[in-house]
Amino acid sequence: MNYQDWLRADRLPHIYCAGCGNGTVINCTLNAVNQIGWAPEDTVFVSGIGCSSRAPGYIITDSLHTTHGRAIPFATGVKLSRPDLHVVVFTGDGDLASIGGNHFIHGCRRNIDLTVVCMNNYIYGMTGGQGSPCTPLGAVTTTTPYGCHEPPFDLASLAVAAGANYVSRWTSYHVQELTRAVKAGLETPGFSLIEAVVQCPTGYGRRNKLREAQDMIAWMRDHAVLLKRWKRMEEEGTPHDPTTFPVGEFVRRNLPVTGVPK
Amino acid sequence: MTRLEFMQGNTACAEGALAAGCRFYGGYPITPSTEIAEHMARKMPKIGGVFAQMEDELASIASVIGASWTGARAMTATSGPGFSLMMENIGYAVMTETPCVVVDVQRGGPSTGQPTRASQGDMMQCRFGSHGDMSIIAVSPASVQEMYELTAEAFNLADRYRVPAFVMTDEIIGHMRERIEVPDSVEIVPRRPLEKGALPFAPGEDDVPGFPAFGHGYGVHVTGLTHDDRGYPSSTDPHVHERLVRRLVGKVEGANREIADYEVTNPDAEVVFVSYGAPARSVAQAVRDLDDERVGHLRLKVVWPFPDFALAAFKNARVFLVPELNLGQIEREIARHTAVPVVPISEIGGELHTPQRLIATAEGYL
């Protein structure tokens, strides 16, 4: 199969805005699934609510588009009941970290065999660009018109602390790295989080001097710091530029898992 | 062959579910339902089933719905506060036509209320608690025996109509211990699979589509959005929404007579008790003690869809007396369906109506 064969052709065109980064993440994910060679009938995509969560609707497998924040417990039910099925969760920063925050940490704690791909666009996209738990300090959204004054969640570090077996962060600029990360997540038993920072020119970029999609992709390229370098800077005592963020593989380990075939 | 056992109501509920083939339980502990989860935790691993203690009630019902989509019979149990938390996903189960069983061992509310005292205060919540227009099925056991039987039957009803089915019981029945007859097996009406090539949400002959379980190559997309017969979102077309929601309501309400399960005592009576759940026991005693053919009893084992036609079994009824452990929930439903006066007999706080109180009330109308 080609990764494009995983798309539900009769549902296209999709509803994403021009310039949206979600399509890149879907492509990377389907590429990874396709490279592993899973059969579509053995694969299930699950999502909550929001832009990210429309993704399963464009994929030919069995799929559940559920309620806001609840994708992980729905996926947990599928996986525990049929451990032989491969279960992939698409989610967004609002879906995963805010309303779904409790499910997220408990999914990591259980180390249930799911691969969670989070499209982090720093806002609630589908409701029109409100602030999320991942909105950077100072960023302007429709609910932070004077600049976000709350510090954001670091999803990758949270997942590591809560017990996930595999955690990576990349961006929609890092297409090859992102695809490899998703593949590693799919292949690692237990809970995998792949955080993909994506551009949202419509909801986020135009309020934050990144009006064009390529502006934000360039911003991600320039502000993403490889994790190795990030850690080296810490060792050297070099302060991080607060507008930068680390990308790379945060953890790959073999803690006890649930939801794998006996 | 049946065997006799002395059993708690909540245990009987769990045993009835297991006998009906329930193989997934996702739940969160809450008094007075917890013994159901504890029993499932002990039993499920021994029979190849799954017990999952989820992080909260929202996750519990979500996991049950996810498990159901793999084709498994799946259940959760809770009480009032947890039941409220489940409401959004119960609506999701209605919209996506996901069979599942939710047991509500009712306690006194509102809010945390009386964790260890009985109530029937959630009867309207199960019917209308989630948002939007919908219909569900609810049974209400009045004995430990019925906890076993009606829980098993709830799975058949859920699968038959692809709808959440509720076991609306209460602390009295849940914690009561009685001798029950445990049958060797219970009748299992399996979920009808979707015919290959058929559309997953097309009405079919009786408005209930076949079920396209995950992992069988159907490639079905399930969404809580308004969807067309293919399951694809179509949330702005008024006709698609109206056709879908009218079918979801109609498939249950239209089968009202088929689903209904009730007992009629003294059909020629003039003064008629209508009851369900624990108060039915006091009514039965009162009717026995009165020993007067002018006093009758309609006992509902299925409360939703409401069997309005059953009221017509009492042609001579002058008054319907409705003892409930709430301030009048099913009583109002009865009043919607009859011109005969309907009188609530409310008992809240956790005590059951005494037969003496019911006798005194009935005598006032004779």
CSV table of C-alpha atoms in Angstrom, one decimal, chain A residues 11 16 26 44-59 61-76 78 87-92 95-96 114-117 119, chain B residues 62 89 92 214 221-225 233:
chain,number,residue,atom,x,y,z
A,11,ARG,CA,-14.5,12.3,2.1
A,16,TYR,CA,-8.8,22.2,7.2
A,26,ILE,CA,-1.7,13.1,9.2
A,44,VAL,CA,-8.3,1.8,14.7
A,45,PHE,CA,-8.0,5.6,14.8
A,46,VAL,CA,-9.6,7.4,17.8
A,47,SER,CA,-10.0,11.1,18.4
A,48,GLY,CA,-11.7,13.6,20.7
A,49,ILE,CA,-13.0,17.0,19.5
A,50,GLY,CA,-11.4,19.8,17.6
A,51,CYS,CA,-9.5,20.3,14.3
A,52,SER,CA,-7.0,17.5,15.1
A,53,SER,CA,-9.8,15.2,15.9
A,54,ARG,CA,-11.4,15.4,12.5
A,55,ALA,CA,-8.4,13.4,11.2
A,56,PRO,CA,-9.8,9.8,11.7
A,57,GLY,CA,-12.8,10.8,9.5
A,58,TYR,CA,-10.4,11.0,6.5
A,59,ILE,CA,-8.9,7.5,7.1
A,61,THR,CA,-10.0,2.2,8.9
A,62,ASP,CA,-12.5,1.8,11.7
A,63,SER,CA,-12.5,5.0,13.6
A,64,LEU,CA,-14.1,6.7,16.6
A,65,HIS,CA,-14.6,10.5,16.7
A,66,THR,CA,-15.7,10.9,20.3
A,67,THR,CA,-16.3,13.7,22.9
A,68,HIS,CA,-14.0,16.5,23.9
A,69,GLY,CA,-11.0,15.3,25.8
A,70,ARG,CA,-12.1,11.7,26.1
A,71,ALA,CA,-10.2,10.1,23.2
A,72,ILE,CA,-7.8,8.2,25.4
A,73,PRO,CA,-10.4,6.4,27.6
A,74,PHE,CA,-12.4,5.5,24.5
A,75,ALA,CA,-9.2,4.1,23.0
A,76,THR,CA,-8.4,2.3,26.3
A,78,VAL,CA,-11.0,-0.6,22.4
A,87,VAL,CA,-4.9,1.9,18.2
A,88,VAL,CA,-3.8,5.4,17.3
A,89,VAL,CA,-5.2,8.5,18.9
A,90,PHE,CA,-5.2,11.9,17.2
A,91,THR,CA,-5.6,14.8,19.6
A,92,GLY,CA,-4.9,18.5,20.0
A,95,ASP,CA,-8.3,18.2,23.8
A,96,LEU,CA,-5.3,16.4,25.5
A,114,LEU,CA,-1.6,3.4,22.4
A,115,THR,CA,0.2,5.8,20.1
A,116,VAL,CA,-1.1,9.3,20.8
A,117,VAL,CA,-0.3,12.0,18.2
A,119,MET,CA,-1.2,18.3,17.0
B,62,ALA,CA,-16.0,6.1,27.5
B,89,ASN,CA,-21.0,10.2,26.8
B,92,TYR,CA,-22.7,10.0,22.5
B,214,PHE,CA,-14.3,-2.9,14.8
B,221,HIS,CA,-16.4,5.9,10.9
B,222,VAL,CA,-18.2,6.6,14.1
B,223,THR,CA,-18.9,10.2,15.1
B,224,GLY,CA,-21.1,12.0,17.6
B,225,LEU,CA,-21.7,14.6,15.0
B,233,PRO,CA,-20.5,14.1,9.3
